[in-house]
């Protein structure tokens, strides 16, 4: 079904008209064979492929549709919202069978999602994100996103065509009193999502053509190994897809055991810290500063009840860098060994560990406390909704970390959600490794260079 211009709205409608674009919509699983045959007969150039999903979780989220960019003016959105899994698998296989070269932007996600969710990967030959990463290294160095949205905004005339979709999301979450992170793409009306997806398909193809020209220019200038670099990056994606899909089994009982054990130790250490004279002195300074600041904002004296309330609420907070600065540099009178980006004395874990290694009693105790807090909040995450607990549940105890090989200046792979590449190997926190267990008939091997 061809989508008419009057059926669109906002930025997409204008782009559709100005650039004479053509959007098509399809949602009948019974006609897959005819659709694929039509593409095979009529489309001889490379095509772009992209999936729309309810979210980014490759196990718990589901697919809403697949867009195929047929050329730089024409795209087809296939809605699978109401399809059964067998029909979706058949569609993926059918698209893979097309002889056309296939282009994606961030193929790692699309391929790992379909591989994990439907046990078959939607294949791609080229990834415009990999091209952007290799051709425009200054973007990564300057922390500029190489997402499809950002690349389109910088290199194509379409601008921010996603604006209306984002406005809908903001309005919807506001009206339904919902957090933005709880919003799912299945809440987006089908007409809006299909048009947005079609623009993604077209933008990916246009970007690829521009990047290919840029690649040829760079090779002609003498970058002889550029083709080899691009080929390697694409091959590596398949390796990390397999790792992501297979995942790593977590012993959730061990996570709970460590959480309980470390929580008890935190309570004991915290009581010891709060009873130390250094904290009492720091707290007194903090209370006086808060009262003084509150008084300076008034033309008359603060009421006694207000003073008492401020005094009672101004307890020392170990999560406050301002409170730690008073403790470290006014009370303990430690030398400033490191500063923040804003030029302020630092109070980070490196500073604490440094002074603890010098045998300063208070800092040794604080370092011990910080270590357990880091273990619970950063790695276990039962209370914070982060770490191993967040990415597993009673029905699925496997974590599927994300591997981004297009996100660091050095080209090293960044592992996130959770980060399995930086599990502590020393001290008390090395117990976190006990949470990672081998599957049946497998062993875990560790090595380092």
Coordinates of C-alpha atoms in Angstrom, one line a residue:
X1 CA 0.0 0.0 0.0
X2 CA 1.4 3.4 -1.0
X3 CA 1.3 6.1 1.6
X4 CA -0.1 9.4 0.3
X5 CA 1.4 12.7 1.3
X6 CA -1.8 13.9 2.9
X7 CA -1.7 11.0 5.3
X8 CA 1.6 12.2 6.7
X9 CA 2.2 15.2 9.0
X10 CA 4.9 17.5 10.3
X11 CA 8.5 17.4 9.1
X12 CA 8.1 14.1 7.4
X13 CA 5.2 15.3 5.2
X14 CA 7.3 18.3 4.0
X15 CA 10.3 16.1 3.3
X16 CA 8.1 13.6 1.5
X17 CA 6.9 16.4 -0.8
X18 CA 10.1 18.4 -1.3
X19 CA 12.2 15.4 -2.2
X20 CA 9.5 13.4 -4.0
X21 CA 9.9 10.4 -1.7
X22 CA 7.8 7.3 -1.9
X23 CA 6.7 5.4 1.2
X24 CA 4.9 2.0 1.2
X25 CA 3.3 0.1 4.0
X26 CA 2.8 -3.7 4.2
X27 CA 1.3 -5.9 7.1
X28 CA 0.1 -9.2 5.6
X29 CA 2.2 -12.3 6.3
X30 CA 0.3 -14.3 3.7
X31 CA 1.7 -12.1 0.9
X32 CA 5.4 -12.3 1.9
X33 CA 6.4 -14.4 -1.1
X34 CA 4.8 -12.0 -3.6
X35 CA 6.4 -9.0 -1.9
X36 CA 9.9 -10.5 -1.9
X37 CA 9.5 -11.7 -5.5
X38 CA 8.5 -8.1 -6.5
X39 CA 11.6 -6.7 -4.9
X40 CA 13.8 -9.4 -6.5
X41 CA 12.4 -8.5 -9.9
X42 CA 12.3 -4.7 -9.7
X43 CA 15.1 -3.7 -7.4
X44 CA 18.6 -4.4 -8.7
X45 CA 20.6 -1.9 -6.6
X46 CA 21.7 -2.3 -2.9
X47 CA 19.0 -2.0 -0.3
X48 CA 19.0 -0.8 3.3
X49 CA 17.4 -2.8 6.1
X50 CA 16.5 -1.6 9.6
X51 CA 14.3 -3.0 12.4
X52 CA 11.9 -1.2 14.7
X53 CA 11.5 -2.7 18.2
X54 CA 9.7 -2.0 21.4
X55 CA 13.1 -1.4 23.1
X56 CA 16.8 -2.3 23.2
X57 CA 16.6 -5.5 25.3
X58 CA 17.3 -8.3 22.8
X59 CA 15.5 -10.9 25.0
X60 CA 12.5 -9.1 26.5
X61 CA 11.6 -6.6 23.8
X62 CA 10.0 -7.6 20.5
X63 CA 10.1 -6.4 16.9
X64 CA 7.5 -4.0 15.6
X65 CA 8.6 -3.9 11.9
X66 CA 11.3 -4.0 9.3
X67 CA 12.0 -1.2 6.8
X68 CA 13.6 -1.8 3.4
X69 CA 15.1 1.2 1.6
X70 CA 14.5 0.2 -2.0
X71 CA 16.4 3.2 -3.4
X72 CA 17.2 6.8 -2.4
X73 CA 13.7 7.9 -3.0
X74 CA 11.6 4.9 -2.0
X75 CA 11.2 2.8 1.1
X76 CA 8.9 0.0 2.3
X77 CA 7.8 -0.5 5.9
X78 CA 6.7 -4.0 6.9
X79 CA 4.7 -4.0 10.2
X80 CA 4.9 -7.2 12.2
X81 CA 3.2 -6.0 15.4
X82 CA 0.5 -8.7 15.2
X83 CA 2.5 -11.4 13.5
X84 CA 3.4 -14.8 15.1
X85 CA 7.0 -15.7 15.5
X86 CA 7.0 -18.2 12.6
X87 CA 5.9 -15.6 10.1
X88 CA 8.5 -13.1 11.4
X89 CA 11.2 -15.8 11.0
X90 CA 10.0 -16.5 7.5
X91 CA 10.2 -12.8 6.7
X92 CA 13.8 -12.5 7.9
X93 CA 14.8 -15.6 5.9
X94 CA 13.1 -14.1 2.8
X95 CA 14.9 -10.8 3.1
X96 CA 18.2 -12.6 3.7
X97 CA 17.6 -14.6 0.5
X98 CA 17.4 -11.4 -1.6
X99 CA 20.5 -11.1 -3.9
X100 CA 20.8 -7.4 -3.2
X101 CA 23.7 -6.1 -1.1
X102 CA 22.2 -5.0 2.3
X103 CA 23.2 -1.9 4.2
X104 CA 22.4 -1.2 7.9
X105 CA 23.3 1.5 10.4
X106 CA 24.6 -0.2 13.5
X107 CA 24.2 -3.7 12.2
X108 CA 25.4 -5.0 15.6
X109 CA 22.0 -4.2 17.2
X110 CA 19.7 -5.4 14.4
X111 CA 21.6 -8.7 13.9
X112 CA 22.0 -9.5 17.6
X113 CA 18.3 -8.6 18.3
X114 CA 17.0 -10.9 15.5
X115 CA 19.5 -13.6 16.4
X116 CA 18.6 -13.7 20.1
X117 CA 14.9 -13.1 19.7
X118 CA 14.2 -15.3 16.7
X119 CA 17.3 -17.5 16.4
X120 CA 18.1 -16.1 13.0
X121 CA 20.2 -13.0 12.2
X122 CA 19.0 -10.4 9.7
X123 CA 22.2 -10.2 7.5
X124 CA 24.0 -7.1 6.3
X125 CA 26.9 -6.6 4.0
X126 CA 27.7 -3.0 5.0
X127 CA 27.3 -0.8 8.1
X128 CA 27.2 3.0 7.7
X129 CA 28.1 3.4 11.3
X130 CA 31.3 1.5 10.8
X131 CA 32.0 3.7 7.7
X132 CA 31.4 6.8 9.8
X133 CA 33.7 5.6 12.6
X134 CA 36.5 4.9 10.2
X135 CA 36.1 7.9 7.9
X136 CA 35.5 10.6 10.5
X137 CA 37.7 9.7 13.4
X138 CA 37.5 13.3 14.7
X139 CA 33.8 12.7 15.6
X140 CA 34.7 10.0 18.1
X141 CA 37.7 11.9 19.4
X142 CA 35.4 15.0 20.0
X143 CA 32.6 12.7 21.5
X144 CA 30.2 13.5 18.6
X145 CA 27.6 10.8 18.1
X146 CA 27.8 8.7 14.9
X147 CA 24.2 7.7 15.2
X148 CA 22.0 7.7 12.1
X149 CA 20.1 10.7 13.4
X150 CA 23.4 12.7 13.9
X151 CA 25.0 11.6 10.6
X152 CA 21.8 12.5 8.7
X153 CA 21.7 15.9 10.3
X154 CA 25.4 16.6 9.4
X155 CA 25.6 15.1 5.9
X156 CA 22.1 15.1 4.4
X157 CA 19.5 17.8 3.7
X158 CA 16.7 16.1 5.7
X159 CA 17.5 17.7 9.0
X160 CA 15.9 16.3 12.2
X161 CA 13.1 14.3 10.7
X162 CA 12.6 12.5 14.0
X163 CA 11.4 15.7 15.8
X164 CA 7.7 15.0 15.6
X165 CA 8.2 11.5 17.0
X166 CA 10.2 12.9 19.9
X167 CA 7.5 15.5 20.5
X168 CA 4.9 12.8 20.6
X169 CA 7.0 10.8 23.1
X170 CA 7.4 13.9 25.4
X171 CA 3.7 14.7 25.2
X172 CA 2.6 11.1 25.8
X173 CA 4.8 10.6 28.9
X174 CA 3.7 13.9 30.3
X175 CA 0.0 13.2 29.8
X176 CA 0.3 9.7 31.2
X177 CA 2.7 10.7 34.0
X178 CA 5.3 8.3 32.7
X179 CA 9.1 8.3 32.9
X180 CA 10.8 8.7 29.5
X181 CA 12.8 5.5 30.0
X182 CA 9.5 3.6 30.5
X183 CA 8.2 4.7 27.1
X184 CA 7.9 1.9 24.5
X185 CA 7.9 2.4 20.7
X186 CA 4.8 0.3 20.5
X187 CA 3.0 3.3 21.9
X188 CA 3.8 5.3 18.8
X189 CA 0.9 5.3 16.2
X190 CA 1.5 3.1 13.2
X191 CA 1.3 5.9 10.7
X192 CA 4.0 7.9 12.5
X193 CA 6.3 5.0 13.1
X194 CA 6.1 3.7 9.5
X195 CA 6.9 7.1 8.0
X196 CA 9.8 7.6 10.4
X197 CA 11.1 4.1 9.6
X198 CA 10.9 4.7 5.9
X199 CA 13.0 7.9 6.3
X200 CA 15.6 5.8 8.2
X201 CA 15.7 3.4 5.2
X202 CA 16.2 6.2 2.7
X203 CA 18.7 8.1 4.8
X204 CA 20.8 5.0 5.3
X205 CA 21.1 4.5 1.5
X206 CA 21.9 8.1 0.8
X207 CA 24.5 8.1 3.6
X208 CA 26.1 5.0 2.2
X209 CA 26.5 6.6 -1.2
X210 CA 28.2 9.6 0.3
X211 CA 30.5 7.5 2.5
X212 CA 31.5 5.3 -0.4
X213 CA 32.6 8.4 -2.4
X214 CA 34.5 9.6 0.7
X215 CA 36.1 6.2 1.0
X216 CA 37.3 6.2 -2.6
X217 CA 38.7 9.7 -2.2
X218 CA 40.7 8.6 0.9
X219 CA 42.1 5.5 -0.9
X220 CA 43.1 7.7 -3.8
X221 CA 44.9 10.0 -1.4
X222 CA 47.0 7.1 -0.2
X223 CA 45.0 5.5 2.6
X224 CA 45.8 2.0 1.2
X225 CA 44.6 0.0 4.1
X226 CA 41.2 1.6 4.5
X227 CA 39.4 -1.2 2.7
X228 CA 41.1 -3.7 4.9
X229 CA 40.1 -1.8 8.0
X230 CA 36.5 -1.6 6.9
X231 CA 36.4 -5.3 6.1
X232 CA 37.9 -6.2 9.5
X233 CA 35.4 -4.0 11.3
X234 CA 32.5 -5.7 9.6
X235 CA 33.9 -9.2 10.3
X236 CA 34.5 -8.4 13.9
X237 CA 30.8 -7.4 14.2
X238 CA 29.7 -11.0 13.5
X239 CA 32.1 -12.2 16.3
X240 CA 30.7 -9.8 18.9
X241 CA 27.1 -10.6 17.8
X242 CA 27.7 -14.2 18.6
X243 CA 29.2 -13.3 22.0
X244 CA 26.3 -11.0 22.8
X245 CA 23.6 -13.5 21.8
X246 CA 25.2 -16.3 23.8
X247 CA 25.6 -14.1 26.8
X248 CA 27.0 -15.2 30.2
X249 CA 25.1 -17.1 32.9
X250 CA 24.8 -15.3 36.3
X251 CA 24.3 -17.0 39.7
X252 CA 21.6 -14.8 41.1
X253 CA 21.7 -16.5 44.5
X254 CA 25.4 -15.5 44.7
X255 CA 24.5 -11.9 43.8
X256 CA 22.0 -11.9 46.7
X257 CA 24.5 -13.5 49.1
X258 CA 27.2 -11.0 48.3
X259 CA 24.7 -8.1 48.6
X260 CA 23.7 -9.3 52.0
X261 CA 27.3 -9.9 53.2
X262 CA 28.5 -6.5 52.0
X263 CA 25.5 -4.6 53.2
X264 CA 26.2 -5.8 56.7
X265 CA 29.8 -4.7 56.4
X266 CA 28.7 -1.3 55.1
X267 CA 26.5 -0.7 58.1
X268 CA 29.3 -1.6 60.5
X269 CA 31.9 0.6 58.8
X270 CA 29.4 3.5 58.4
X271 CA 28.7 3.6 62.1
X272 CA 32.4 3.6 62.8
X273 CA 33.0 6.4 60.4
X274 CA 30.2 8.6 61.7
X275 CA 31.4 8.2 65.3
X276 CA 34.9 9.5 64.4
X277 CA 35.8 13.0 65.5
X278 CA 36.8 14.0 61.9
X279 CA 33.2 13.5 60.8
X280 CA 31.7 15.4 63.8
X281 CA 34.0 18.4 63.1
X282 CA 33.2 18.3 59.4
X283 CA 29.5 18.1 60.1
X284 CA 29.7 21.1 62.4
X285 CA 31.4 23.2 59.7
X286 CA 28.8 22.0 57.1
X287 CA 25.9 23.0 59.4
X288 CA 27.3 26.5 60.1
X289 CA 27.9 27.1 56.4
X290 CA 24.3 26.1 55.5
X291 CA 22.9 28.3 58.2
X292 CA 25.0 31.2 57.1
X293 CA 24.0 30.7 53.5
X294 CA 20.3 30.5 54.4
X295 CA 20.6 33.7 56.6
X296 CA 22.3 35.7 53.8
X297 CA 19.3 35.1 51.6
X298 CA 17.0 36.9 54.2
X299 CA 16.7 40.5 55.3
X300 CA 15.6 39.5 58.7
X301 CA 16.8 36.8 61.2
X302 CA 16.0 33.2 60.5
X303 CA 13.3 31.9 62.7
X304 CA 14.5 29.6 65.5
X305 CA 12.4 26.7 64.2
X306 CA 13.9 27.1 60.8
X307 CA 17.5 27.1 62.3
X308 CA 16.7 23.9 64.2
X309 CA 15.3 22.2 61.1
X310 CA 18.3 23.1 58.9
X311 CA 20.7 22.0 61.7
X312 CA 19.0 18.7 62.1
X313 CA 18.9 18.0 58.3
X314 CA 22.5 19.0 57.6
X315 CA 24.1 15.6 58.3
X316 CA 27.3 14.5 56.7
X317 CA 26.7 12.8 53.3
X318 CA 29.5 10.5 52.0
X319 CA 27.9 10.9 48.5
X320 CA 28.4 14.7 48.5
X321 CA 31.7 15.9 47.0
X322 CA 31.2 19.3 48.8
X323 CA 31.0 17.5 52.2
X324 CA 34.1 15.3 51.3
X325 CA 36.0 18.4 50.3
X326 CA 35.4 19.9 53.7
X327 CA 36.5 16.6 55.3
X328 CA 39.6 16.1 53.2
X329 CA 41.0 19.6 52.9
X330 CA 39.6 21.6 55.8
X331 CA 39.5 19.0 58.6
X332 CA 42.1 16.4 57.6
X333 CA 44.1 19.1 55.8
X334 CA 45.3 16.7 53.1
X335 CA 47.3 18.1 50.2
X336 CA 45.5 18.5 46.9
X337 CA 46.9 15.8 44.6
X338 CA 44.3 15.9 41.9
X339 CA 41.8 18.4 40.6
X340 CA 38.5 18.1 38.7
X341 CA 37.9 19.4 35.2
X342 CA 36.6 22.6 36.8
X343 CA 39.8 23.1 38.8
X344 CA 38.2 22.0 42.1
X345 CA 40.1 19.6 44.5
X346 CA 39.0 16.1 43.7
X347 CA 37.4 13.7 46.1
X348 CA 37.1 10.7 43.7
X349 CA 38.1 7.0 44.5
X350 CA 41.6 7.5 43.1
X351 CA 42.2 10.2 45.7
X352 CA 40.8 8.1 48.5
X353 CA 42.8 5.0 47.5
X354 CA 46.0 7.2 47.3
X355 CA 45.7 8.5 50.9
X356 CA 44.6 5.1 52.2
X357 CA 47.8 3.6 50.8
X358 CA 49.7 6.1 52.9
X359 CA 48.3 4.6 56.0
X360 CA 46.0 7.4 57.0
X361 CA 43.6 5.7 59.4
X362 CA 40.4 7.6 58.4
X363 CA 41.1 7.3 54.7
X364 CA 41.8 3.6 55.0
X365 CA 38.4 3.1 56.6
X366 CA 36.7 5.3 54.1
X367 CA 38.3 3.4 51.2
X368 CA 37.0 0.2 52.7
X369 CA 33.5 1.7 52.9
X370 CA 33.7 3.0 49.3
X371 CA 34.8 -0.3 48.0
X372 CA 31.8 -2.2 49.3
X373 CA 29.4 0.6 48.1
X374 CA 30.9 0.3 44.7
X375 CA 30.4 -3.4 44.7
X376 CA 26.8 -3.2 45.7
X377 CA 25.8 -0.2 43.6
X378 CA 27.9 -0.6 40.6
X379 CA 28.2 -4.4 40.1
X380 CA 25.4 -6.2 42.0
X381 CA 22.7 -3.5 41.8
X382 CA 19.8 -5.1 43.8
X383 CA 18.9 -1.7 45.4
X384 CA 19.9 0.6 42.5
X385 CA 18.5 -1.3 39.6
X386 CA 21.9 -1.5 37.9
X387 CA 24.5 -4.1 37.4
X388 CA 23.9 -7.9 37.2
X389 CA 20.5 -7.7 38.9
X390 CA 19.1 -5.3 36.4
X391 CA 20.1 -7.4 33.4
X392 CA 18.8 -10.7 34.7
X393 CA 15.6 -12.1 36.2
X394 CA 14.3 -15.4 37.6
X395 CA 13.2 -16.5 34.1
X396 CA 16.4 -15.5 32.3
X397 CA 19.7 -15.5 34.3
X398 CA 21.9 -14.7 31.3
X399 CA 23.4 -11.2 30.7
X400 CA 23.8 -10.1 27.1
X401 CA 26.4 -7.3 27.2
X402 CA 26.7 -4.8 24.4
X403 CA 30.0 -4.6 22.6
X404 CA 30.7 -1.3 20.9
X405 CA 33.7 -1.4 18.6
X406 CA 32.8 2.0 17.1
X407 CA 32.8 4.1 20.3
X408 CA 36.4 4.6 21.5
X409 CA 39.2 6.7 20.1
X410 CA 41.7 3.9 20.5
X411 CA 39.4 1.4 18.7
X412 CA 39.3 -0.8 21.8
X413 CA 35.9 -2.5 22.3
X414 CA 33.7 -0.9 24.9
X415 CA 31.6 -3.4 26.8
X416 CA 28.5 -2.2 28.6
X417 CA 25.2 -3.3 30.2
X418 CA 26.9 -4.8 32.1
X419 CA 30.7 -4.3 31.6
X420 CA 32.1 -7.8 31.7
X421 CA 35.5 -6.7 30.6
X422 CA 36.3 -4.9 33.8
X423 CA 35.2 -7.2 36.6
X424 CA 37.4 -6.6 39.7
X425 CA 40.3 -9.1 40.0
X426 CA 41.8 -7.9 43.3
X427 CA 40.7 -7.3 46.8
X428 CA 37.3 -8.0 48.3
X429 CA 35.5 -7.2 45.0
X430 CA 37.0 -10.1 43.2
X431 CA 34.3 -12.1 44.8
X432 CA 32.0 -10.7 42.0
X433 CA 33.6 -13.2 39.7
X434 CA 31.8 -15.9 41.6
X435 CA 28.6 -14.5 40.2
X436 CA 29.6 -15.6 36.7
X437 CA 29.1 -19.3 36.2
X438 CA 29.8 -21.7 33.3
X439 CA 26.9 -23.4 31.5
X440 CA 26.6 -27.2 31.7
X441 CA 29.5 -29.0 29.9
X442 CA 31.5 -25.7 29.7
X443 CA 34.4 -24.2 31.7
X444 CA 35.4 -20.6 32.2
X445 CA 39.0 -19.7 31.3
X446 CA 40.7 -16.5 32.2
X447 CA 43.9 -15.0 30.9
X448 CA 45.6 -11.7 30.6
X449 CA 48.7 -10.3 29.0

